[in-house]
Amino acid sequence: IQAHKEFTSRGLIVKTVNSKEEFAREIKQHTALNNKSGKAEITVVNIQKFSNDAQVVTQNDYNTDLQRVYFLDEVHRSYNPKGSFLANLIESDRNAIMIGLTGTPLLGDDYNSKMLFGNYIHKYYYNASIADGYTLRLIRENIETNYKSVLQEALDKVEIQKGTISKKELYAHPYFVEPMLEYIINDFEISRQTLGDDTIGAMVVCDSSEQAKMMYEIFQDKYISTKPTLQQTIQPELLAAENDATLSYGKRKKQRYKVKSAALILHDVGTKQERKDWVEDFKEGKIDILFVYNMLLTGFDAPRLKKLYLGRVIKDHNLLQTLTRVNRTYKDWKYGYIVDFADISKEFEKTNKAYFDELQSELGDEIEHYSNLFKSKEEIETEIEEIKEILFAYDTTNAEIFSQQISQISDISQIQKLKKALGNAKSLYNLIRLYGHYKLLEQIDFQMLTKLYIEATNHLNLLNLKNNIENKESSGNLLDVALEDIIFMFKKVGEEELLLADRLKNTLRKTREALSSNFDQKDPEFISLKEELERLFKQKHLSEVTQEEMRKNIGYLNKILEKVRELNRQNNLLKQKYKNDEKFARIHKRLTQRGDISQKELKIFNALNQIKSQADEQVIKNSKILDNEEYFGRAMIRLVIDAFKTKEKLPVNAESLKYINNLVVNEYINQFNGVSSW
C-alpha cells in the first residue's frame, strides 16, 4: 500500500499484484507495460506472492527484449537464504537484476545483506539525511529514579503473592503494569505541554503481547470513562459551557494535552481491516497512543509519532528500525524522543559499533562525518555556544533594538541564518527543560530569544514578499499584503529621505486600499490600473531609489490613485441603482462593455432589474435551487429571454442570450458558495 502511494505520487503507473496466480501470469508476460498510455510503469508485489509452485520464467520463456529489474525493499526482513521466499524470488526470473534497499543491512556471521546482494552501489547516511531535512536526531530519556523504586516495589509485591512466577507473567501483572502505564501517561502529557503540541502521538513497545493487552485494559478502565454520570445525562451542552467557563486557564491548558484514546495493535486482536483502520486513525491524529509488541516496529511511517516508550530490549538491526519510528520530520520538531524502560544502552552500543565498524571499512576517512543517532548533553552545550556566536553582533537583551538592527539587513541569507539559530534555541529550551538540565538555562535568556525569533521571522517574511513582488513575473498577491511595509526599508540617510519615504508609504497605502475596495476586479479598466502599479514595482528595487525617483513614484501613484477613485465612484453609483447588489452591477458593466446588446444603459438596467427581482424571489423561496446549477440555469434562461427579448425587445440572438444567462448563473452560484466573483 505504501509503495503504491509513493510510486503513484511520483508519476508512475502502478500495477498491484494481489495473488500468487496473478503474479504467475504477470511473470509470463513478454511486455514491459500493461497500461495503454505508454507511461513508465512499475509492478508492486508482496514477497509472499512469490510461490515455489507457481509457474516461473523458463529458458523457453525468456525474451531478450525484456529485462526485469527487481527493487527489493526492506531486505533486512524475510530474505533468509534458508527460507523459501528468497529462493522463490530468484527462481521467478534468474536473469533479473536485483537491487536491495535497506536502512539497516544485516551484518551477522550467519548471513548478511552484502553476501546475499553484493556490494553497496549507493550509500546514504543518517547525518546526511538529517542535514537534508528528511530525518531527526533522537533524544534518549531515562526513567526517573523514584519511579524505578515504585516498579521494584510492584515486582516484589507480585513475587510475594505468586511465589515462583515467570518474567513474562511478572511484567504483565496489573501490579507492575498499572504504575508503568501511569508513568507513561503522565510523561506523555507533560511532554505535550512542555513542547507545546497536543497533536503528537506516542507508541509503547511492550515486553510481551500479554503486557500490551493488560496495559490497554487498564488504560480503558482507568483513563477512559465510558459510563455517563447523572450530571452528563442532564443538559450536557449547558454543563459543558458552564464547566469550560469555570475552568482556570491552567486547567484548560492541561486538559488540552490530555491523553484520551489508545489502540492495541497485535496480530491476534481485531481483524486485518480493523488493525489497518486503527493505524490510519493514529496517523490522522484520532488516536493518542498505540500499545504494540512486535507489530509496527519496522516500516511504520507516522510523522506525528514523536514519543516511543521502550518496555523491552530489542536486538540488532531491529533495534535501530524501532528507534527510527520517531525520526520522521513533523512541523518544526527537531528531535524524536525515546523513553527507555529497558535500558537499551548496552544493546544500542553493541549494534551501533557493528554498523560503525562496517562504515569504517566502507568510508575510511569519511567516518568522522558520521553522526550518532542520539544527541548528547555535550552537543546541546556546544549548540548554545554556536548560537551565542551567531548572535554576538546583535543586542539580544532588547527586542525593539534587535528589530531596528535587523531591519537594516536586506540580505535574505543573513536573516535566514539568524532565524535558524533562534529557532534552534527555541528547540533547545524545550529540550533542556525536558531533560532537567536547568543550569544550562542560565547560559542564555531563552525567553528573550523567543521574542527575537518572532522579529527575525517577520523581517524575513517582509524580505521574501518584497523580493517576490519586485522580481517575479506574477504579482497576484499585490493587493493582499501591506506593500508599504514591504518596501519601506529605505536606507535612512537624512530627514528629507524620511519625509519622502513617509509620503510614498502613505500614498501607496491609499492606492492599495482603493484598488482592494473595488468590487469589480475583472473590469479591463481595473486590470489596466493594477498593471500600472505592478510595472512601478518591477522597474527597480524600491529600497534603493533616490530622492528624485521617490518623488516620481509619488507622482505616478497619485495618478493611479485618482483613476482608481473615479472608477470606484462610478461603480458605487451603478451598485446603488441595483439596491447595492454588486452581482448585477458587474453583469451590467459586462453587457455595456460588450456593446452589441444595446447602447442604451437604461434598457439593459430595466431588463436586468426584472431578472433580479424574479431570481431573488425564487432563491428566497427555495435556497436549495442553487445546489443544482443545471436546473438553476434552465430557470434563469426563461427569465433572460422574457426580460431582454420579449419585454425590452432588444436585438439579442441565441449566443448573446446564453452569454447573459451564464453571467447571471455564475454570480448567484459564486455568492451561494462563498466564492468571490472579483
XYZ file of C-alpha atoms in Angstrom:
678
model
C 0.000 0.000 0.000
C 2.771 2.419 0.981
C 4.839 1.560 -2.119
C 1.777 2.081 -4.322
C 1.233 5.554 -2.840
C 4.897 6.560 -3.140
C 5.315 5.475 -6.776
C 1.970 6.961 -7.818
C 2.877 10.319 -6.281
C 5.995 10.320 -8.486
C 4.032 9.923 -11.703
C 4.419 6.181 -12.344
C 1.604 3.887 -13.409
C 1.471 1.297 -10.606
C 0.177 -2.236 -11.136
C -0.507 -4.104 -7.914
C -0.271 -7.915 -7.865
C -2.815 -9.298 -5.412
C -2.352 -13.074 -5.624
C 0.166 -15.806 -6.448
C -1.843 -16.732 -9.530
C -1.815 -13.141 -10.758
C 1.949 -12.956 -10.256
C 2.417 -16.195 -12.194
C 0.523 -14.641 -15.124
C 2.423 -11.363 -14.775
C 5.852 -13.015 -14.878
C 4.988 -14.876 -18.086
C 4.268 -11.665 -19.998
C 6.714 -10.515 -22.659
C 5.748 -6.851 -22.496
C 7.055 -4.279 -20.081
C 3.850 -2.230 -19.937
C 0.265 -3.089 -19.032
C -1.144 0.424 -19.420
C -2.233 1.897 -22.749
C -0.859 5.397 -22.115
C 2.773 4.421 -22.624
C 3.770 5.974 -19.293
C 6.511 4.470 -17.147
C 5.112 1.559 -15.172
C 6.117 -0.384 -12.073
C 4.586 -3.520 -10.596
C 4.259 -3.783 -6.809
C 4.136 -7.284 -5.352
C 4.375 -8.566 -1.794
C 7.088 -11.198 -1.326
C 4.505 -13.706 -0.068
C 3.059 -13.745 -3.603
C 6.254 -15.441 -4.893
C 5.344 -19.106 -4.775
C 7.555 -22.143 -5.324
C 4.707 -23.953 -7.072
C 3.785 -21.002 -9.294
C 4.842 -21.059 -12.908
C 8.130 -19.271 -13.342
C 10.111 -17.994 -16.281
C 11.837 -20.858 -18.078
C 14.581 -20.688 -20.657
C 11.969 -21.011 -23.405
C 10.015 -18.100 -21.964
C 12.996 -15.782 -21.772
C 12.773 -12.766 -24.043
C 15.995 -10.922 -24.943
C 13.976 -7.738 -25.457
C 12.765 -7.778 -21.877
C 14.936 -7.097 -18.818
C 13.279 -7.306 -15.418
C 14.652 -5.189 -12.582
C 13.542 -6.078 -9.052
C 13.791 -3.384 -6.380
C 13.585 -5.286 -3.107
C 12.547 -3.073 -0.230
C 13.481 -3.695 3.429
C 15.934 -6.515 2.617
C 16.799 -6.898 6.301
C 13.471 -8.766 6.554
C 12.207 -12.031 5.042
C 15.254 -12.656 2.852
C 16.813 -15.524 4.805
C 18.581 -17.826 2.288
C 17.407 -20.801 4.346
C 13.780 -19.809 3.814
C 11.606 -20.197 0.721
C 10.874 -16.543 -0.051
C 14.319 -15.674 -1.409
C 14.568 -18.904 -3.412
C 11.148 -18.338 -4.937
C 12.103 -14.761 -5.776
C 15.334 -15.746 -7.561
C 13.661 -18.604 -9.414
C 10.919 -16.324 -10.717
C 13.478 -14.906 -13.171
C 17.139 -15.866 -12.812
C 18.082 -13.243 -15.403
C 16.525 -10.388 -13.453
C 18.645 -7.617 -11.932
C 18.003 -7.445 -8.181
C 18.666 -4.286 -6.189
C 18.199 -4.481 -2.420
C 17.171 -1.458 -0.351
C 17.529 -1.218 3.433
C 18.193 1.290 6.171
C 19.793 -1.394 8.356
C 21.721 -4.034 6.373
C 22.173 -7.358 8.167
C 25.738 -7.724 9.489
C 25.653 -11.158 11.146
C 28.112 -14.028 10.606
C 25.314 -16.447 9.696
C 24.298 -14.425 6.679
C 24.358 -10.737 5.852
C 22.999 -8.399 3.222
C 26.248 -7.999 1.293
C 26.665 -11.750 0.979
C 23.164 -12.036 -0.468
C 23.003 -8.983 -2.713
C 26.603 -7.946 -3.370
C 28.473 -4.736 -2.589
C 26.820 -1.385 -1.942
C 26.010 0.578 -5.081
C 24.789 3.633 -3.155
C 25.033 4.717 0.489
C 23.078 7.459 2.242
C 23.992 8.064 5.878
C 21.959 9.270 8.794
C 23.876 12.540 9.190
C 23.223 13.385 5.525
C 19.545 12.564 5.982
C 19.371 14.947 8.955
C 21.216 17.678 7.054
C 18.838 17.273 4.110
C 15.820 17.622 6.392
C 14.428 14.104 5.927
C 15.007 12.730 9.438
C 15.577 13.938 13.000
C 18.097 13.235 15.741
C 16.837 11.256 18.738
C 16.790 12.055 22.442
C 17.023 9.127 24.876
C 15.331 9.738 28.234
C 15.960 7.556 31.272
C 13.049 6.953 33.601
C 13.137 8.848 36.893
C 14.931 7.265 39.867
C 11.920 7.476 42.196
C 9.824 5.645 39.616
C 12.362 2.795 39.458
C 11.771 2.159 43.145
C 7.984 2.143 42.560
C 8.420 -0.531 39.878
C 10.700 -2.576 42.103
C 8.123 -2.483 44.909
C 5.478 -3.654 42.415
C 7.701 -6.556 41.315
C 8.383 -7.569 44.913
C 4.645 -7.482 45.651
C 3.859 -9.782 42.703
C 6.588 -12.276 43.674
C 5.378 -12.401 47.272
C 1.807 -13.075 46.160
C 2.552 -15.509 43.333
C 5.687 -17.229 44.569
C 7.566 -18.607 41.586
C 6.487 -16.698 38.515
C 7.983 -16.298 35.054
C 9.438 -12.979 33.951
C 6.807 -12.735 31.242
C 3.955 -13.139 33.748
C 5.695 -10.795 36.178
C 5.858 -7.900 33.726
C 2.258 -8.462 32.560
C 0.782 -8.412 36.088
C -1.534 -5.473 36.910
C 0.602 -4.570 39.965
C 3.528 -3.908 37.598
C 1.649 -2.627 34.536
C -0.516 -0.040 36.301
C 2.334 2.129 37.713
C 4.232 1.740 34.432
C 1.206 2.954 32.470
C 0.654 5.818 34.924
C 4.239 6.940 34.390
C 3.840 6.768 30.589
C 0.579 8.739 30.514
C 1.895 11.430 32.882
C 5.173 11.696 30.996
C 3.432 11.952 27.634
C 1.001 14.628 28.826
C 3.867 16.632 30.350
C 5.850 16.275 27.108
C 2.923 17.550 25.055
C 2.566 20.515 27.383
C 6.298 21.249 27.664
C 6.849 21.008 23.924
C 3.635 22.912 23.220
C 1.997 20.454 20.826
C -1.056 18.298 21.552
C -1.029 16.732 18.071
C 1.948 14.424 18.674
C 1.371 10.712 19.243
C 3.118 8.009 21.271
C 3.833 4.296 20.996
C 4.563 1.825 23.801
C 6.666 -1.206 22.816
C 5.629 -3.754 25.423
C 7.591 -6.642 26.933
C 5.043 -9.181 25.668
C 1.655 -9.324 23.970
C 0.207 -10.165 27.405
C 1.668 -6.966 28.857
C 0.279 -4.963 25.878
C -3.193 -6.403 26.462
C -3.073 -5.663 30.187
C -1.835 -2.110 29.517
C -4.691 -1.472 27.092
C -7.228 -2.975 29.503
C -6.065 -0.742 32.370
C -5.994 2.286 30.071
C -9.608 1.668 29.035
C -10.680 1.161 32.642
C -8.702 3.972 34.289
C -8.262 6.687 31.673
C -11.491 6.431 29.662
C -14.840 6.921 31.346
C -17.427 5.009 29.300
C -20.386 5.356 31.668
C -22.046 8.810 31.718
C -22.609 10.326 35.148
C -26.033 11.576 36.207
C -24.897 15.135 35.504
C -23.773 14.205 31.999
C -27.253 12.951 31.135
C -28.874 16.299 32.067
C -28.361 19.264 29.744
C -24.856 18.230 28.581
C -24.393 21.315 26.384
C -25.206 23.673 29.246
C -22.939 21.806 31.638
C -20.093 21.778 29.106
C -20.333 25.530 28.623
C -20.554 26.119 32.368
C -17.598 23.839 33.117
C -15.497 25.487 30.421
C -16.296 28.920 31.838
C -15.300 27.923 35.368
C -12.094 26.106 34.464
C -8.931 28.084 35.146
C -6.550 28.781 32.268
C -4.035 26.319 33.694
C -6.589 23.522 33.931
C -7.884 24.156 30.416
C -4.334 24.086 29.124
C -3.603 20.822 30.900
C -6.869 19.338 29.608
C -5.827 20.216 26.068
C -2.781 17.941 26.340
C -4.680 15.080 27.988
C -4.328 11.537 26.595
C -7.840 10.370 25.761
C -7.594 7.492 23.302
C -5.489 4.407 22.584
C -5.353 1.359 20.315
C -3.933 -2.144 20.807
C -2.095 -3.421 17.706
C -1.421 -7.161 17.967
C -1.676 -9.859 15.305
C -4.415 -11.677 17.239
C -6.516 -8.625 18.162
C -9.169 -7.469 15.709
C -9.395 -8.220 12.014
C -6.799 -7.182 9.454
C -9.084 -4.366 8.298
C -9.715 -3.192 11.872
C -5.981 -3.038 12.578
C -5.487 -1.086 9.365
C -8.243 1.351 10.388
C -6.730 1.837 13.863
C -3.320 2.567 12.355
C -4.827 5.092 9.908
C -6.744 6.725 12.774
C -3.468 7.112 14.660
C -1.769 8.674 11.626
C -4.652 11.128 11.298
C -4.434 12.137 14.972
C -7.665 10.453 16.099
C -5.766 8.127 18.486
C -3.220 9.400 21.044
C -1.218 6.293 21.897
C -0.534 2.805 20.497
C 0.294 -0.322 22.532
C 2.319 -2.834 20.473
C 4.573 -5.852 20.868
C 6.090 -6.913 17.526
C 3.897 -5.107 15.009
C 4.700 -1.624 13.612
C 8.335 -1.777 14.748
C 9.649 -1.593 11.182
C 8.288 0.145 8.102
C 5.647 2.071 10.075
C 5.650 5.693 8.927
C 3.677 8.193 11.039
C 5.320 11.650 11.234
C 3.293 12.656 14.325
C 4.782 9.732 16.313
C 7.306 11.604 18.466
C 7.482 9.640 21.752
C 8.498 5.970 21.880
C 8.334 4.100 25.210
C 10.581 1.020 25.131
C 9.476 -1.680 27.544
C 11.936 -4.340 26.373
C 15.377 -4.709 24.825
C 15.236 -5.185 21.054
C 18.216 -6.772 19.327
C 20.489 -5.841 16.424
C 19.057 -4.178 13.326
C 15.527 -4.445 14.734
C 16.535 -2.022 17.495
C 17.619 0.660 15.024
C 14.490 0.078 12.957
C 12.325 0.527 16.061
C 14.132 3.646 17.272
C 13.723 5.350 13.934
C 9.919 5.172 14.089
C 10.116 8.595 15.782
C 12.656 10.222 13.466
C 10.254 11.497 10.779
C 10.057 15.240 10.182
C 6.928 16.835 11.639
C 6.080 20.556 11.773
C 9.134 22.332 13.208
C 10.198 19.481 15.503
C 13.949 18.945 15.816
C 14.007 15.599 17.639
C 12.222 12.322 18.270
C 12.119 11.054 21.877
C 12.847 7.583 23.292
C 11.848 6.811 26.891
C 13.956 3.836 27.930
C 12.390 1.468 30.484
C 14.515 -1.482 29.410
C 17.965 0.182 29.460
C 18.822 -0.381 25.812
C 22.130 1.492 26.097
C 24.336 -1.640 26.048
C 22.462 -3.240 23.166
C 22.442 0.049 21.265
C 26.199 0.496 21.748
C 26.816 -3.068 20.522
C 24.589 -2.621 17.463
C 25.913 0.843 16.710
C 29.508 -0.421 16.960
C 28.756 -3.146 14.402
C 27.482 -0.542 11.956
C 30.328 1.783 12.868
C 32.873 -0.924 12.004
C 31.045 -1.654 8.752
C 31.040 2.029 7.895
C 34.716 2.323 8.789
C 35.594 -0.290 6.169
C 33.337 1.394 3.632
C 34.029 5.048 4.359
C 37.579 5.267 5.589
C 38.290 8.903 6.480
C 34.643 9.866 5.919
C 33.714 8.182 9.183
C 34.402 11.406 11.116
C 31.333 12.939 9.457
C 29.054 10.132 10.611
C 26.613 11.342 13.278
C 25.369 9.316 16.195
C 21.659 8.635 16.293
C 21.241 10.179 19.734
C 22.006 13.730 20.833
C 24.055 14.261 23.989
C 24.106 16.933 26.687
C 27.564 17.974 25.468
C 26.183 18.597 21.979
C 23.464 20.788 23.464
C 26.094 22.890 25.258
C 28.088 23.197 22.025
C 24.994 24.359 20.152
C 24.305 27.020 22.790
C 27.813 28.372 22.238
C 27.276 28.387 18.468
C 24.022 30.321 18.901
C 25.801 32.885 21.077
C 28.464 33.273 18.399
C 25.923 33.923 15.627
C 24.061 36.470 17.792
C 27.222 38.175 19.060
C 26.868 41.332 16.907
C 23.250 41.979 17.920
C 21.529 43.309 21.028
C 19.828 40.212 22.466
C 18.548 41.967 25.603
C 16.074 44.313 23.903
C 13.670 43.105 21.199
C 12.987 46.652 19.922
C 16.671 47.448 19.390
C 17.201 43.999 17.832
C 14.338 44.682 15.419
C 15.879 48.027 14.425
C 19.248 46.357 13.856
C 17.935 43.613 11.576
C 15.580 45.986 9.707
C 18.698 47.405 8.029
C 19.605 43.969 6.595
C 18.377 43.328 3.050
C 20.344 40.086 2.550
C 17.850 37.213 2.908
C 20.586 34.651 3.660
C 21.744 36.638 6.715
C 18.226 36.756 8.157
C 17.739 33.057 7.398
C 20.895 32.266 9.359
C 19.659 34.360 12.292
C 16.217 32.766 12.197
C 17.688 29.256 12.105
C 19.888 29.977 15.144
C 16.993 31.489 17.099
C 14.686 28.623 16.092
C 17.268 26.116 17.280
C 17.442 27.975 20.594
C 13.692 27.567 20.948
C 14.022 23.787 20.476
C 16.960 23.603 22.884
C 14.958 25.441 25.545
C 12.240 22.756 25.448
C 14.874 20.035 25.358
C 16.760 21.386 28.387
C 13.554 21.575 30.425
C 12.566 18.079 29.357
C 15.985 16.747 30.351
C 16.060 18.735 33.584
C 19.426 20.380 32.770
C 18.293 23.623 34.373
C 21.818 25.003 34.801
C 22.021 25.285 31.018
C 19.082 27.718 31.123
C 21.344 30.185 32.932
C 23.721 30.376 29.983
C 21.337 32.349 27.756
C 17.974 34.168 28.061
C 15.766 31.736 26.154
C 12.582 33.714 26.793
C 14.074 36.756 25.071
C 15.354 34.610 22.199
C 11.757 33.534 21.520
C 10.782 37.192 21.042
C 13.803 37.759 18.800
C 12.808 34.699 16.743
C 9.429 36.330 16.043
C 11.138 39.585 14.977
C 13.535 37.718 12.657
C 10.650 35.706 11.158
C 8.612 38.851 10.478
C 11.538 40.589 8.799
C 12.333 37.518 6.691
C 8.699 37.376 5.543
C 8.863 41.029 4.504
C 12.091 40.490 2.584
C 10.689 37.437 0.790
C 7.482 39.226 -0.179
C 9.391 42.283 -1.346
C 11.719 40.096 -3.391
C 8.798 38.193 -4.948
C 6.907 41.352 -5.909
C 9.948 43.105 -7.363
C 11.391 40.161 -9.281
C 8.603 37.739 -10.179
C 6.508 37.967 -13.328
C 3.296 37.458 -11.378
C 2.172 39.922 -8.704
C -1.116 38.227 -7.932
C -0.804 38.958 -4.220
C -0.123 42.646 -4.819
C -3.336 43.771 -3.134
C -3.345 41.129 -0.396
C -0.317 42.350 1.544
C 0.670 45.628 3.136
C 3.044 46.702 0.378
C 4.005 49.854 2.192
C 5.525 47.724 4.981
C 7.396 45.587 2.462
C 9.097 48.400 0.553
C 9.504 50.820 3.448
C 13.052 49.699 4.185
C 14.919 52.683 2.852
C 18.456 53.417 3.885
C 17.699 56.354 6.158
C 20.319 58.916 5.212
C 18.657 62.153 6.285
C 15.460 63.936 7.230
C 14.457 64.587 3.586
C 14.566 60.867 2.752
C 12.422 60.058 5.776
C 9.787 62.661 4.836
C 9.683 61.489 1.231
C 9.536 57.848 2.310
C 6.594 58.644 4.609
C 4.763 60.389 1.756
C 5.439 57.453 -0.570
C 4.303 54.969 2.056
C 1.085 56.895 2.708
C 0.272 57.305 -0.999
C 0.953 53.628 -1.640
C -1.323 52.599 1.235
C -4.174 54.731 -0.116
C -3.677 53.370 -3.658
C -3.565 49.757 -2.498
C -6.671 50.176 -0.303
C -8.567 51.930 -3.113
C -7.761 49.084 -5.517
C -8.651 46.445 -2.902
C -12.063 48.027 -2.277
C -13.068 47.762 -5.955
C -15.780 45.102 -6.271
C -15.256 44.512 -9.989
C -11.663 43.403 -10.379
C -12.297 41.722 -13.758
C -13.072 45.119 -15.263
C -10.489 45.848 -18.024
C -10.007 49.366 -16.643
C -9.270 47.981 -13.170
C -6.820 45.426 -14.625
C -5.044 48.214 -16.503
C -4.605 50.277 -13.311
C -3.352 47.266 -11.368
C -0.837 46.526 -14.133
C 0.409 50.119 -13.890
C 1.075 49.555 -10.193
C 2.856 46.255 -10.966
C 5.087 47.951 -13.556
C 6.087 50.501 -10.944
C 7.163 47.693 -8.629
C 9.037 45.764 -11.275
C 11.063 48.550 -12.815
C 13.526 48.908 -9.924
C 14.359 47.699 -6.420
C 12.254 50.133 -4.425
C 14.512 50.100 -1.372
C 17.342 51.581 -3.424
C 15.578 54.553 -5.029
C 16.941 58.101 -4.886
C 15.082 61.216 -3.672
C 14.264 62.189 -7.265
C 12.935 58.686 -8.049
C 10.854 58.718 -4.877
C 9.222 61.981 -5.988
C 8.480 60.481 -9.426
C 6.986 57.376 -7.820
C 4.755 59.531 -5.628
C 3.564 61.306 -8.760
C 2.848 58.007 -10.557
C 0.964 56.672 -7.547
C -1.160 59.833 -7.247
C -2.247 59.490 -10.895
C -3.161 55.817 -10.363
C -4.990 56.746 -7.143
C -7.077 59.431 -8.912
C -8.111 56.994 -11.646
C -8.982 54.250 -9.117
C -11.085 56.625 -7.041
C -13.006 57.746 -10.136
C -13.584 54.123 -11.183
C -14.805 53.253 -7.678
C -17.153 56.277 -7.705
C -18.765 55.152 -10.960
C -19.033 51.551 -9.695
C -20.757 52.651 -6.487
C -23.287 54.776 -8.380
C -24.190 51.769 -10.526
C -24.377 49.472 -7.460
C -26.898 51.855 -5.840
C -29.129 51.546 -8.924
C -29.347 47.810 -8.210
C -30.092 48.368 -4.494
C -26.415 47.765 -3.590
C -26.323 44.367 -5.303
C -22.743 44.014 -6.591
C -23.694 40.985 -8.702
C -25.928 42.919 -11.071
C -23.632 45.937 -11.165
C -20.909 43.628 -12.530
C -23.304 41.989 -15.023
C -24.455 45.454 -16.185
C -20.839 46.504 -16.828
C -20.020 43.339 -18.783
C -23.036 43.918 -21.065
C -22.285 47.589 -21.718
C -18.611 46.731 -22.412
C -19.728 44.035 -24.867
C -21.530 46.726 -26.915
C -23.677 44.553 -29.200
C -26.705 44.131 -26.933
C -27.704 47.787 -26.530
C -26.111 51.227 -26.455
C -28.763 52.392 -24.003
C -27.889 51.600 -20.402
C -31.466 52.239 -19.293
C -32.764 49.322 -21.381
C -30.053 46.998 -20.009
C -30.931 48.163 -16.491
C -34.665 47.561 -16.994
C -34.058 44.031 -18.280
C -31.579 43.085 -15.537
C -33.760 44.605 -12.828
C -36.658 42.379 -13.905
C -34.382 39.303 -13.769
C -33.018 40.335 -10.365
C -36.485 40.724 -8.859
C -37.721 37.295 -10.031
C -34.427 35.450 -9.420
C -34.150 36.800 -5.855
C -37.717 35.715 -5.159
C -37.038 32.158 -6.378
C -33.842 31.864 -4.308
C -35.521 33.219 -1.162
C -38.365 30.718 -1.520
C -36.033 27.777 -2.197
C -32.310 28.275 -1.492
C -31.661 24.629 -2.445
C -32.286 25.598 -6.055
C -28.648 26.746 -6.098
C -27.472 23.238 -5.228
C -28.321 22.195 -8.771
C -26.540 24.539 -11.170
C -28.003 22.929 -14.287
C -31.586 23.271 -13.008
C -30.975 26.863 -11.883
C -29.531 27.672 -15.328
C -32.683 26.399 -17.068
C -34.845 28.502 -14.743
C -32.779 31.650 -15.411
C -32.712 31.335 -19.225
C -36.501 31.702 -19.285
C -36.223 34.935 -17.261
C -33.436 36.229 -19.519
C -35.383 35.586 -22.737
C -38.534 37.179 -21.276
C -36.737 40.295 -19.992
C -34.387 41.048 -22.898
C -36.278 39.750 -25.915
C -39.983 39.867 -25.031
C -40.323 42.903 -22.761
C -37.386 45.159 -23.703
C -37.368 43.946 -27.339
C -33.569 44.085 -27.540
C -31.857 42.585 -30.634
C -30.403 39.522 -28.877
C -29.538 36.218 -30.564
C -29.076 32.754 -29.038
C -25.365 33.309 -28.390
C -25.866 36.625 -26.535
C -28.772 35.196 -24.517
C -26.535 32.309 -23.448
C -23.796 34.821 -22.507
C -26.207 36.854 -20.341
C -27.547 33.698 -18.682
C -24.030 32.460 -17.836
C -23.229 35.802 -16.191
C -26.372 35.645 -14.044
C -25.982 31.980 -13.057
C -22.262 32.307 -12.209
C -22.876 35.336 -9.983
C -25.601 33.576 -7.967
C -23.708 30.285 -7.708
C -20.484 32.024 -6.639
C -22.357 34.022 -3.997
C -24.021 30.827 -2.739
C -20.662 29.024 -2.491
C -18.884 31.983 -0.910
C -16.590 32.390 -3.928
C -15.500 35.893 -4.891
C -16.585 36.961 -8.370
C -13.984 39.700 -8.401
